[in-house]
Structures are given as structure tokens and as C-alpha cells.
Amino acid sequence: MNKTVLITGATRGLGFFLTKKYLEDGATVFAGARDISTPMLEELKLEFPKTLVPITLEVTDSSSVGEAAFNVGKHTAKIDVIINNAAIHNNSSFEILENADIEDCLPVYDVNSLGPLRVVKAFLPLIKKSASAKIINISSESGSISTCRREKEFDYCMSKAALNMGTKLLSNYLKKYNITVLAVHPGWMRTDMGGSNAHLDPYETACQLVALFDGINSTDHPVLIDNNGDSIPW
Ligand SMILES: NC(=O)c1ccc[n+]([C@@H]2O[C@H](COP(=O)([O-])OP(=O)(O)OC[C@H]3O[C@@H](n4cnc5c(N)ncnc54)[C@H](OP(=O)(O)O)[C@@H]3O)[C@@H](O)[C@H]2O)c1
């Protein structure tokens, strides 16, 4: 059977272009999305009618994630790569502490830190069946505590720091099943989240990341890395 990949947040930005790149490389992609009937996904489906399988997946809802795993299980006996890409970064994040609404942090933490855990938990039986399993959590340099120079963006930065810890815990736990788990900073990309001033094109980034992920085949690889595969300080 060909490579099978699950990607969350596949409607736009990096998630969409990772989906496209894996499809171009011949993989079957389960494209997780809150709304699977977006024009971009539907157009991609016309190009890859057999290998693109859109799957309804809301990462804050354990029932939705469980249902997604059940539906993916109807199509395949194993998943080789899980990419936890879905995330949010609210505009209110850029307020200084005095103006920040702390309650705004909760949904960000729910999506960015807990979403990936829900997905890994639900898809564990499928990923355990792969002979070369990888779980990639798309993180950010903004979750690195030792290099942090920012004074705000509490919600996003703290959510990615928590994601990094979750990734390390999963890496330790899943090593015994030969599953590689990574947290990857993709770089600053021109997406809805990254904005138009960002340095990187998301499709080119997706191509770089897919090559990087394909080349990593050891559970002893450094866990927190950038888009070149270099280690980032925790
Ligand atoms: N862009 C950058 O410069 C940058 C830098 C560092 C790290 N990152 C990370 O890279 C990843 C991709 O970012 P991006 O720039 O491509 O973001 P984006 O353009 O804002 O896209 C975010 C994706 O996440 C999905 N999503 C949001 N909440 C969700 C939920 N509750 N359940 C399921 N899907 C949900 C969105 O779906 P809807 O269409 O349904 O909203 C969308 O598909 C994220 O993890 C981000 O933190 C990005």
C-alpha cells in the first residue's frame, strides 16, 4: 500500500500545501478540515479523486476527532504520517498584558496544544500499524523558552511551548513502538496566519518539509527542529 498521511487544518495555508505536495508525491492524504467543502479542497479533489480523502475533523472536539479516526479506518489499515498542523493565532494576542483578555488564551491552548494530543490519541491504533510511523507537530520558534525575546503573544507562545512539551512526552512514550515524533518550526510563511510580509512561500515550505520528514527515520532524532532539520533550543 502507498504512503498514507493525515493532515489537520488542510483547508488553507501550510496544511493545504502539505496536502497538495504529498498528493503530488503519490501518497493518499486524509485531509482533516472543519469544513471539507471549501473551493480549494474541492478543486484539489478533482485533480486527485482517488488519493485525496477529505475528512471532517475539528481538533477541539474529541467526538469529532474520534469519528474522523473511525472514518479514516474505513479506507486504510494504517497511517504512516500524522501532521498536526491546525492552529490559531488571535489578533488579540498582540495586545500588551494590560489590554489582553486572558480568557482569549483558552481557545488557543485548546486548538494548538490539546488538539494534537486528541488527534494522536484517536489515531494511535492506525499509526501503530505503520512500519515507518511519524507524528509531526507543526510548532513554532515562538514556543522556545530559552530564545524568547517577545513581551506579549502570551496565548500563542505559551500554547506552542506546551505543544513542545507534549511532543517530547509523546516522543518518549512512542519510541518503544518505533514511532518518530517531532515538533517542527516551519518558518515565517505568507499565509492567513503569517501575513503578507512573511519571507516564505507556503508551497515551497511544504516541499522543503516533506523532503525533511521523508529523510528522518530515527526515533533518536532531535525532537524540536526548524525547517532545515536543525535543532532549536527548548
Ligand atoms: N504562518 C506562519 O508564519 C507560521 C509560523 C510558525 C508556525 N506556524 C504554524 O504553522 C501551522 C500552519 O499555519 P498557517 O500559517 O498555515 O495557518 P492558517 O493559514 O491560519 O491555517 C490554519 C489552519 O488551521 C485550521 N484550524 C484552525 N482551528 C481549527 C480547529 N479547531 N480544528 C481544525 N482545524 C482548525 C484552519 O481551518 P479553517 O479554515 O476551518 O479555519 C486552517 O486550515 C500552524 O500550526 C502554525 O502555528 C505558522
PDB file of C-alpha atoms and ligand atoms in Angstrom:
ATOM      1  CA  MET A   1       0.000   0.000   0.000  1.00  0.00           C
ATOM      2  CA  ASN A   2       1.249   3.531  -0.725  1.00  0.00           C
ATOM      3  CA  LYS A   3       2.102   6.093   1.925  1.00  0.00           C
ATOM      4  CA  THR A   4      -0.885   7.299   3.954  1.00  0.00           C
ATOM      5  CA  VAL A   5      -0.869  10.717   5.575  1.00  0.00           C
ATOM      6  CA  LEU A   6      -3.292  12.530   7.871  1.00  0.00           C
ATOM      7  CA  ILE A   7      -3.069  16.330   7.932  1.00  0.00           C
ATOM      8  CA  THR A   8      -5.148  18.584  10.179  1.00  0.00           C
ATOM      9  CA  GLY A   9      -6.115  22.104   9.113  1.00  0.00           C
ATOM     10  CA  ALA A  10      -5.925  21.184   5.426  1.00  0.00           C
ATOM     11  CA  THR A  11      -8.239  23.927   4.140  1.00  0.00           C
ATOM     12  CA  ARG A  12      -5.609  26.636   3.632  1.00  0.00           C
ATOM     13  CA  GLY A  13      -2.077  27.784   4.383  1.00  0.00           C
ATOM     14  CA  LEU A  14       0.602  25.233   5.142  1.00  0.00           C
ATOM     15  CA  GLY A  15      -1.883  22.403   5.733  1.00  0.00           C
ATOM     16  CA  PHE A  16      -3.344  22.794   2.256  1.00  0.00           C
ATOM     17  CA  PHE A  17       0.061  22.874   0.559  1.00  0.00           C
ATOM     18  CA  LEU A  18       1.359  19.888   2.561  1.00  0.00           C
ATOM     19  CA  THR A  19      -1.746  18.053   1.352  1.00  0.00           C
ATOM     20  CA  LYS A  20      -1.032  19.068  -2.258  1.00  0.00           C
ATOM     21  CA  LYS A  21       2.663  18.116  -2.070  1.00  0.00           C
ATOM     22  CA  TYR A  22       2.033  14.666  -0.561  1.00  0.00           C
ATOM     23  CA  LEU A  23      -0.630  14.037  -3.238  1.00  0.00           C
ATOM     24  CA  GLU A  24       1.822  15.073  -5.982  1.00  0.00           C
ATOM     25  CA  ASP A  25       4.310  12.597  -4.487  1.00  0.00           C
ATOM     26  CA  GLY A  26       1.763   9.779  -4.796  1.00  0.00           C
ATOM     27  CA  ALA A  27       0.579   9.481  -1.200  1.00  0.00           C
ATOM     28  CA  THR A  28      -3.001   9.016  -0.081  1.00  0.00           C
ATOM     29  CA  VAL A  29      -3.898  12.024   2.032  1.00  0.00           C
ATOM     30  CA  PHE A  30      -6.659  12.215   4.612  1.00  0.00           C
ATOM     31  CA  ALA A  31      -7.232  15.964   4.668  1.00  0.00           C
ATOM     32  CA  GLY A  32      -8.716  16.935   8.017  1.00  0.00           C
ATOM     33  CA  ALA A  33     -10.861  20.059   7.918  1.00  0.00           C
ATOM     34  CA  ARG A  34     -13.680  21.630   9.896  1.00  0.00           C
ATOM     35  CA  ASP A  35     -15.395  22.241   6.562  1.00  0.00           C
ATOM     36  CA  ILE A  36     -14.442  19.761   3.841  1.00  0.00           C
ATOM     37  CA  SER A  37     -16.420  21.539   1.120  1.00  0.00           C
ATOM     38  CA  THR A  38     -14.128  24.531   0.586  1.00  0.00           C
ATOM     39  CA  PRO A  39     -13.451  25.520  -3.052  1.00  0.00           C
ATOM     40  CA  MET A  40      -9.692  24.866  -2.707  1.00  0.00           C
ATOM     41  CA  LEU A  41     -10.133  21.334  -1.361  1.00  0.00           C
ATOM     42  CA  GLU A  42     -12.844  20.575  -3.922  1.00  0.00           C
ATOM     43  CA  GLU A  43     -10.580  21.702  -6.750  1.00  0.00           C
ATOM     44  CA  LEU A  44      -7.736  19.549  -5.423  1.00  0.00           C
ATOM     45  CA  LYS A  45     -10.151  16.611  -5.196  1.00  0.00           C
ATOM     46  CA  LEU A  46     -10.819  16.944  -8.951  1.00  0.00           C
ATOM     47  CA  GLU A  47      -7.072  16.583  -9.570  1.00  0.00           C
ATOM     48  CA  PHE A  48      -6.603  13.673  -7.132  1.00  0.00           C
ATOM     49  CA  PRO A  49     -10.032  11.968  -6.979  1.00  0.00           C
ATOM     50  CA  LYS A  50      -8.714   8.655  -5.672  1.00  0.00           C
ATOM     51  CA  THR A  51      -5.962   9.712  -3.281  1.00  0.00           C
ATOM     52  CA  LEU A  52      -7.427  12.799  -1.624  1.00  0.00           C
ATOM     53  CA  VAL A  53      -9.884  11.860   1.098  1.00  0.00           C
ATOM     54  CA  PRO A  54     -11.349  14.908   2.870  1.00  0.00           C
ATOM     55  CA  ILE A  55     -12.285  14.093   6.463  1.00  0.00           C
ATOM     56  CA  THR A  56     -14.340  16.284   8.806  1.00  0.00           C
ATOM     57  CA  LEU A  57     -12.113  16.992  11.794  1.00  0.00           C
ATOM     58  CA  GLU A  58     -12.489  19.681  14.462  1.00  0.00           C
ATOM     59  CA  VAL A  59      -9.463  19.334  16.745  1.00  0.00           C
ATOM     60  CA  THR A  60     -11.141  20.838  19.838  1.00  0.00           C
ATOM     61  CA  ASP A  61     -13.857  18.170  19.838  1.00  0.00           C
ATOM     62  CA  SER A  62     -12.860  14.658  20.954  1.00  0.00           C
ATOM     63  CA  SER A  63     -16.012  13.169  19.360  1.00  0.00           C
ATOM     64  CA  SER A  64     -15.187  14.776  16.010  1.00  0.00           C
ATOM     65  CA  VAL A  65     -11.600  13.512  16.206  1.00  0.00           C
ATOM     66  CA  GLY A  66     -12.797  10.026  17.196  1.00  0.00           C
ATOM     67  CA  GLU A  67     -15.283   9.974  14.328  1.00  0.00           C
ATOM     68  CA  ALA A  68     -12.531  11.099  11.940  1.00  0.00           C
ATOM     69  CA  ALA A  69     -10.322   8.192  13.066  1.00  0.00           C
ATOM     70  CA  PHE A  70     -13.239   5.788  12.571  1.00  0.00           C
ATOM     71  CA  ASN A  71     -13.886   7.129   9.061  1.00  0.00           C
ATOM     72  CA  VAL A  72     -10.211   7.026   8.086  1.00  0.00           C
ATOM     73  CA  GLY A  73     -10.135   3.436   9.350  1.00  0.00           C
ATOM     74  CA  LYS A  74     -12.756   2.521   6.719  1.00  0.00           C
ATOM     75  CA  HIS A  75     -10.265   3.487   3.982  1.00  0.00           C
ATOM     76  CA  THR A  76      -6.934   2.267   5.317  1.00  0.00           C
ATOM     77  CA  ALA A  77      -5.434  -0.194   7.785  1.00  0.00           C
ATOM     78  CA  LYS A  78      -2.558   2.140   8.716  1.00  0.00           C
ATOM     79  CA  ILE A  79      -1.447   5.749   8.789  1.00  0.00           C
ATOM     80  CA  ASP A  80       2.246   6.426   8.141  1.00  0.00           C
ATOM     81  CA  VAL A  81       2.408  10.139   8.893  1.00  0.00           C
ATOM     82  CA  ILE A  82       0.246  12.349  11.097  1.00  0.00           C
ATOM     83  CA  ILE A  83       0.779  16.083  10.670  1.00  0.00           C
ATOM     84  CA  ASN A  84      -0.806  18.135  13.418  1.00  0.00           C
ATOM     85  CA  ASN A  85      -0.898  21.446  11.589  1.00  0.00           C
ATOM     86  CA  ALA A  86      -4.191  23.108  12.648  1.00  0.00           C
ATOM     87  CA  ALA A  87      -3.656  26.137  14.851  1.00  0.00           C
ATOM     88  CA  ILE A  88      -4.987  29.603  15.618  1.00  0.00           C
ATOM     89  CA  HIS A  89      -3.284  32.880  16.472  1.00  0.00           C
ATOM     90  CA  ASN A  90      -5.800  35.539  17.506  1.00  0.00           C
ATOM     91  CA  ASN A  91      -5.241  39.233  16.797  1.00  0.00           C
ATOM     92  CA  SER A  92      -5.836  39.969  20.482  1.00  0.00           C
ATOM     93  CA  SER A  93      -2.567  38.122  21.063  1.00  0.00           C
ATOM     94  CA  PHE A  94      -0.688  41.260  20.055  1.00  0.00           C
ATOM     95  CA  GLU A  95      -2.144  43.366  22.910  1.00  0.00           C
ATOM     96  CA  ILE A  96       0.124  44.204  25.829  1.00  0.00           C
ATOM     97  CA  LEU A  97      -0.733  42.485  29.112  1.00  0.00           C
ATOM     98  CA  GLU A  98      -2.784  45.441  30.421  1.00  0.00           C
ATOM     99  CA  ASN A  99      -5.156  45.157  27.432  1.00  0.00           C
ATOM    100  CA  ALA A 100      -5.099  41.387  26.998  1.00  0.00           C
ATOM    101  CA  ASP A 101      -8.203  39.327  27.709  1.00  0.00           C
ATOM    102  CA  ILE A 102      -6.794  36.279  29.463  1.00  0.00           C
ATOM    103  CA  GLU A 103      -9.918  34.267  28.595  1.00  0.00           C
ATOM    104  CA  ASP A 104      -8.888  34.567  24.917  1.00  0.00           C
ATOM    105  CA  CYS A 105      -5.961  32.270  25.701  1.00  0.00           C
ATOM    106  CA  LEU A 106      -8.165  29.267  26.424  1.00  0.00           C
ATOM    107  CA  PRO A 107      -9.353  28.514  22.858  1.00  0.00           C
ATOM    108  CA  VAL A 108      -5.793  28.970  21.578  1.00  0.00           C
ATOM    109  CA  TYR A 109      -4.499  26.436  24.084  1.00  0.00           C
ATOM    110  CA  ASP A 110      -7.392  24.114  23.231  1.00  0.00           C
ATOM    111  CA  VAL A 111      -6.591  24.120  19.492  1.00  0.00           C
ATOM    112  CA  ASN A 112      -2.788  24.428  19.493  1.00  0.00           C
ATOM    113  CA  SER A 113      -1.738  22.335  22.499  1.00  0.00           C
ATOM    114  CA  LEU A 114      -4.580  19.893  23.187  1.00  0.00           C
ATOM    115  CA  GLY A 115      -5.767  19.404  19.579  1.00  0.00           C
ATOM    116  CA  PRO A 116      -2.659  17.427  18.570  1.00  0.00           C
ATOM    117  CA  LEU A 117      -2.983  15.212  21.670  1.00  0.00           C
ATOM    118  CA  ARG A 118      -6.611  14.415  20.820  1.00  0.00           C
ATOM    119  CA  VAL A 119      -5.588  13.507  17.288  1.00  0.00           C
ATOM    120  CA  VAL A 120      -2.669  11.300  18.325  1.00  0.00           C
ATOM    121  CA  LYS A 121      -4.801   9.526  20.938  1.00  0.00           C
ATOM    122  CA  ALA A 122      -7.577   8.751  18.442  1.00  0.00           C
ATOM    123  CA  PHE A 123      -5.266   7.708  15.595  1.00  0.00           C
ATOM    124  CA  LEU A 124      -2.822   5.671  17.707  1.00  0.00           C
ATOM    125  CA  PRO A 125      -4.181   2.264  16.588  1.00  0.00           C
ATOM    126  CA  LEU A 126      -3.733   3.270  12.914  1.00  0.00           C
ATOM    127  CA  ILE A 127      -0.266   4.819  13.281  1.00  0.00           C
ATOM    128  CA  LYS A 128       0.987   1.836  15.283  1.00  0.00           C
ATOM    129  CA  LYS A 129       0.304  -0.348  12.224  1.00  0.00           C
ATOM    130  CA  SER A 130       2.808   1.594  10.067  1.00  0.00           C
ATOM    131  CA  ALA A 131       6.307   0.204   9.572  1.00  0.00           C
ATOM    132  CA  SER A 132       7.753   3.742   9.411  1.00  0.00           C
ATOM    133  CA  ALA A 133       5.488   5.893  11.532  1.00  0.00           C
ATOM    134  CA  LYS A 134       5.967   9.613  12.111  1.00  0.00           C
ATOM    135  CA  ILE A 135       3.992  12.184  14.041  1.00  0.00           C
ATOM    136  CA  ILE A 136       4.845  15.761  13.142  1.00  0.00           C
ATOM    137  CA  ASN A 137       3.528  18.556  15.307  1.00  0.00           C
ATOM    138  CA  ILE A 138       3.825  21.865  13.492  1.00  0.00           C
ATOM    139  CA  SER A 139       5.124  24.120  16.213  1.00  0.00           C
ATOM    140  CA  SER A 140       6.926  27.467  16.168  1.00  0.00           C
ATOM    141  CA  GLU A 141      10.134  29.103  17.317  1.00  0.00           C
ATOM    142  CA  SER A 142       7.785  31.245  19.403  1.00  0.00           C
ATOM    143  CA  GLY A 143       7.366  28.248  21.732  1.00  0.00           C
ATOM    144  CA  SER A 144      11.080  28.157  22.512  1.00  0.00           C
ATOM    145  CA  ILE A 145      11.506  29.454  26.071  1.00  0.00           C
ATOM    146  CA  SER A 146      15.283  29.861  26.105  1.00  0.00           C
ATOM    147  CA  THR A 147      15.396  32.041  22.952  1.00  0.00           C
ATOM    148  CA  CYS A 148      12.280  34.107  23.770  1.00  0.00           C
ATOM    149  CA  ARG A 149      12.661  37.900  23.396  1.00  0.00           C
ATOM    150  CA  ARG A 150       8.937  38.760  22.974  1.00  0.00           C
ATOM    151  CA  GLU A 151       6.947  40.600  25.655  1.00  0.00           C
ATOM    152  CA  LYS A 152       3.457  39.555  24.517  1.00  0.00           C
ATOM    153  CA  GLU A 153       1.590  36.942  22.411  1.00  0.00           C
ATOM    154  CA  PHE A 154       1.063  35.021  25.664  1.00  0.00           C
ATOM    155  CA  ASP A 155      -1.624  32.759  24.222  1.00  0.00           C
ATOM    156  CA  TYR A 156       0.206  31.629  21.092  1.00  0.00           C
ATOM    157  CA  CYS A 157       3.725  31.387  22.571  1.00  0.00           C
ATOM    158  CA  MET A 158       2.547  29.536  25.665  1.00  0.00           C
ATOM    159  CA  SER A 159       0.411  27.193  23.547  1.00  0.00           C
ATOM    160  CA  LYS A 160       3.403  26.270  21.372  1.00  0.00           C
ATOM    161  CA  ALA A 161       5.663  25.807  24.431  1.00  0.00           C
ATOM    162  CA  ALA A 162       3.034  23.411  25.783  1.00  0.00           C
ATOM    163  CA  LEU A 163       2.871  21.680  22.405  1.00  0.00           C
ATOM    164  CA  ASN A 164       6.650  21.241  22.522  1.00  0.00           C
ATOM    165  CA  MET A 165       6.395  19.563  25.929  1.00  0.00           C
ATOM    166  CA  GLY A 166       3.554  17.375  24.653  1.00  0.00           C
ATOM    167  CA  THR A 167       5.717  16.405  21.693  1.00  0.00           C
ATOM    168  CA  LYS A 168       8.631  15.410  23.940  1.00  0.00           C
ATOM    169  CA  LEU A 169       6.337  13.324  26.162  1.00  0.00           C
ATOM    170  CA  LEU A 170       4.892  11.585  23.090  1.00  0.00           C
ATOM    171  CA  SER A 171       8.374  11.035  21.671  1.00  0.00           C
ATOM    172  CA  ASN A 172       9.488   9.351  24.904  1.00  0.00           C
ATOM    173  CA  TYR A 173       6.329   7.252  25.093  1.00  0.00           C
ATOM    174  CA  LEU A 174       6.083   6.171  21.453  1.00  0.00           C
ATOM    175  CA  LYS A 175       9.767   5.293  20.901  1.00  0.00           C
ATOM    176  CA  LYS A 176       9.028   1.737  22.014  1.00  0.00           C
ATOM    177  CA  TYR A 177       6.592   1.420  19.088  1.00  0.00           C
ATOM    178  CA  ASN A 178       9.232   2.799  16.691  1.00  0.00           C
ATOM    179  CA  ILE A 179       7.183   5.963  16.118  1.00  0.00           C
ATOM    180  CA  THR A 180       9.201   9.140  15.482  1.00  0.00           C
ATOM    181  CA  VAL A 181       7.644  12.268  16.989  1.00  0.00           C
ATOM    182  CA  LEU A 182       8.846  15.772  16.078  1.00  0.00           C
ATOM    183  CA  ALA A 183       7.925  19.412  16.749  1.00  0.00           C
ATOM    184  CA  VAL A 184       8.822  21.480  13.712  1.00  0.00           C
ATOM    185  CA  HIS A 185       9.089  25.244  13.213  1.00  0.00           C
ATOM    186  CA  PRO A 186       8.073  25.761   9.564  1.00  0.00           C
ATOM    187  CA  GLY A 187       9.441  29.309   9.217  1.00  0.00           C
ATOM    188  CA  TRP A 188       7.555  32.552   8.672  1.00  0.00           C
ATOM    189  CA  MET A 189       5.161  31.936   5.763  1.00  0.00           C
ATOM    190  CA  ARG A 190       2.789  34.059   3.699  1.00  0.00           C
ATOM    191  CA  THR A 191      -0.475  32.547   4.950  1.00  0.00           C
ATOM    192  CA  ASP A 192      -3.534  33.987   6.688  1.00  0.00           C
ATOM    193  CA  MET A 193      -1.673  33.485   9.952  1.00  0.00           C
ATOM    194  CA  GLY A 194       1.766  34.652   8.810  1.00  0.00           C
ATOM    195  CA  GLY A 195       0.557  37.675   6.804  1.00  0.00           C
ATOM    196  CA  SER A 196       1.771  39.087   3.513  1.00  0.00           C
ATOM    197  CA  ASN A 197       5.154  40.353   4.797  1.00  0.00           C
ATOM    198  CA  ALA A 198       6.399  36.870   5.664  1.00  0.00           C
ATOM    199  CA  HIS A 199       9.565  35.522   4.000  1.00  0.00           C
ATOM    200  CA  LEU A 200       8.415  32.118   2.833  1.00  0.00           C
ATOM    201  CA  ASP A 201       6.033  30.795   0.208  1.00  0.00           C
ATOM    202  CA  PRO A 202       3.851  28.099   1.838  1.00  0.00           C
ATOM    203  CA  TYR A 203       4.040  25.690  -1.126  1.00  0.00           C
ATOM    204  CA  GLU A 204       7.847  25.914  -1.222  1.00  0.00           C
ATOM    205  CA  THR A 205       7.890  25.406   2.542  1.00  0.00           C
ATOM    206  CA  ALA A 206       5.631  22.370   2.161  1.00  0.00           C
ATOM    207  CA  CYS A 207       8.053  20.890  -0.414  1.00  0.00           C
ATOM    208  CA  GLN A 208      11.008  21.516   1.897  1.00  0.00           C
ATOM    209  CA  LEU A 209       9.193  19.996   4.879  1.00  0.00           C
ATOM    210  CA  VAL A 210       8.015  16.873   3.049  1.00  0.00           C
ATOM    211  CA  ALA A 211      11.619  16.192   1.929  1.00  0.00           C
ATOM    212  CA  LEU A 212      12.788  16.804   5.503  1.00  0.00           C
ATOM    213  CA  PHE A 213      10.189  14.444   7.015  1.00  0.00           C
ATOM    214  CA  ASP A 214      10.948  11.750   4.421  1.00  0.00           C
ATOM    215  CA  GLY A 215      14.632  11.910   5.362  1.00  0.00           C
ATOM    216  CA  ILE A 216      14.157  11.483   9.109  1.00  0.00           C
ATOM    217  CA  ASN A 217      13.971   7.829  10.022  1.00  0.00           C
ATOM    218  CA  SER A 218      15.175   7.564  13.596  1.00  0.00           C
ATOM    219  CA  THR A 219      13.334   7.866  16.879  1.00  0.00           C
ATOM    220  CA  ASP A 220      16.602   9.316  18.274  1.00  0.00           C
ATOM    221  CA  HIS A 221      16.431  12.405  16.041  1.00  0.00           C
ATOM    222  CA  PRO A 222      16.341  15.751  17.931  1.00  0.00           C
ATOM    223  CA  VAL A 223      12.671  16.445  18.694  1.00  0.00           C
ATOM    224  CA  LEU A 224      12.399  20.236  18.322  1.00  0.00           C
ATOM    225  CA  ILE A 225      13.716  21.326  14.931  1.00  0.00           C
ATOM    226  CA  ASP A 226      13.411  24.037  12.291  1.00  0.00           C
ATOM    227  CA  ASN A 227      12.568  23.676   8.588  1.00  0.00           C
ATOM    228  CA  ASN A 228      16.203  22.737   7.802  1.00  0.00           C
ATOM    229  CA  GLY A 229      16.116  19.932  10.346  1.00  0.00           C
ATOM    230  CA  ASP A 230      18.408  21.810  12.751  1.00  0.00           C
ATOM    231  CA  SER A 231      17.777  21.609  16.475  1.00  0.00           C
ATOM    232  CA  ILE A 232      16.031  24.564  18.163  1.00  0.00           C
ATOM    233  CA  PRO A 233      16.762  25.232  21.858  1.00  0.00           C
ATOM    234  CA  TRP A 234      13.835  24.359  24.132  1.00  0.00           C
TER     235      TRP A 234
HETATM  236  N1  LIG B   1       2.370  31.202   9.132  1.00  0.00           N
HETATM  237  C1  LIG B   1       3.486  31.283   9.806  1.00  0.00           C
HETATM  238  O1  LIG B   1       4.331  32.158   9.550  1.00  0.00           O
HETATM  239  C2  LIG B   1       3.787  30.279  10.893  1.00  0.00           C
HETATM  240  C3  LIG B   1       4.977  30.428  11.625  1.00  0.00           C
HETATM  241  C4  LIG B   1       5.284  29.476  12.586  1.00  0.00           C
HETATM  242  C5  LIG B   1       4.423  28.416  12.808  1.00  0.00           C
HETATM  243  N2  LIG B   1       3.275  28.313  12.094  1.00  0.00           N
HETATM  244  C6  LIG B   1       2.413  27.157  12.323  1.00  0.00           C
HETATM  245  O2  LIG B   1       2.173  26.511  11.081  1.00  0.00           O
HETATM  246  C7  LIG B   1       0.880  25.879  11.107  1.00  0.00           C
HETATM  247  C8  LIG B   1       0.061  26.318   9.900  1.00  0.00           C
HETATM  248  O3  LIG B   1      -0.108  27.722   9.974  1.00  0.00           O
HETATM  249  P1  LIG B   1      -0.745  28.566   8.772  1.00  0.00           P
HETATM  250  O4  LIG B   1       0.029  29.805   8.700  1.00  0.00           O
HETATM  251  O5  LIG B   1      -0.936  27.682   7.591  1.00  0.00           O
HETATM  252  O6  LIG B   1      -2.183  28.911   9.440  1.00  0.00           O
HETATM  253  P2  LIG B   1      -3.557  29.372   8.724  1.00  0.00           P
HETATM  254  O7  LIG B   1      -3.322  29.820   7.340  1.00  0.00           O
HETATM  255  O8  LIG B   1      -4.207  30.309   9.685  1.00  0.00           O
HETATM  256  O9  LIG B   1      -4.396  27.991   8.665  1.00  0.00           O
HETATM  257  C9  LIG B   1      -4.781  27.386   9.865  1.00  0.00           C
HETATM  258  C10 LIG B   1      -5.488  26.078   9.572  1.00  0.00           C
HETATM  259  O10 LIG B   1      -5.881  25.502  10.839  1.00  0.00           O
HETATM  260  C11 LIG B   1      -7.265  25.165  10.756  1.00  0.00           C
HETATM  261  N3  LIG B   1      -7.900  25.191  12.072  1.00  0.00           N
HETATM  262  C12 LIG B   1      -7.972  26.230  12.936  1.00  0.00           C
HETATM  263  N4  LIG B   1      -8.673  25.868  14.019  1.00  0.00           N
HETATM  264  C13 LIG B   1      -9.062  24.583  13.838  1.00  0.00           C
HETATM  265  C14 LIG B   1      -9.813  23.646  14.593  1.00  0.00           C
HETATM  266  N5  LIG B   1     -10.338  23.989  15.792  1.00  0.00           N
HETATM  267  N6  LIG B   1      -9.995  22.392  14.101  1.00  0.00           N
HETATM  268  C15 LIG B   1      -9.484  22.058  12.907  1.00  0.00           C
HETATM  269  N7  LIG B   1      -8.786  22.892  12.112  1.00  0.00           N
HETATM  270  C16 LIG B   1      -8.573  24.148  12.586  1.00  0.00           C
HETATM  271  C17 LIG B   1      -7.863  26.199   9.820  1.00  0.00           C
HETATM  272  O11 LIG B   1      -9.112  25.726   9.344  1.00  0.00           O
HETATM  273  P3  LIG B   1     -10.346  26.729   8.947  1.00  0.00           P
HETATM  274  O12 LIG B   1     -10.104  27.085   7.510  1.00  0.00           O
HETATM  275  O13 LIG B   1     -11.536  25.880   9.174  1.00  0.00           O
HETATM  276  O14 LIG B   1     -10.268  27.909   9.858  1.00  0.00           O
HETATM  277  C18 LIG B   1      -6.775  26.245   8.750  1.00  0.00           C
HETATM  278  O15 LIG B   1      -6.905  25.149   7.896  1.00  0.00           O
HETATM  279  C19 LIG B   1       0.258  26.246  12.451  1.00  0.00           C
HETATM  280  O16 LIG B   1       0.492  25.209  13.374  1.00  0.00           O
HETATM  281  C20 LIG B   1       1.032  27.495  12.855  1.00  0.00           C
HETATM  282  O17 LIG B   1       1.029  27.694  14.246  1.00  0.00           O
HETATM  283  C21 LIG B   1       2.939  29.222  11.138  1.00  0.00           C
END
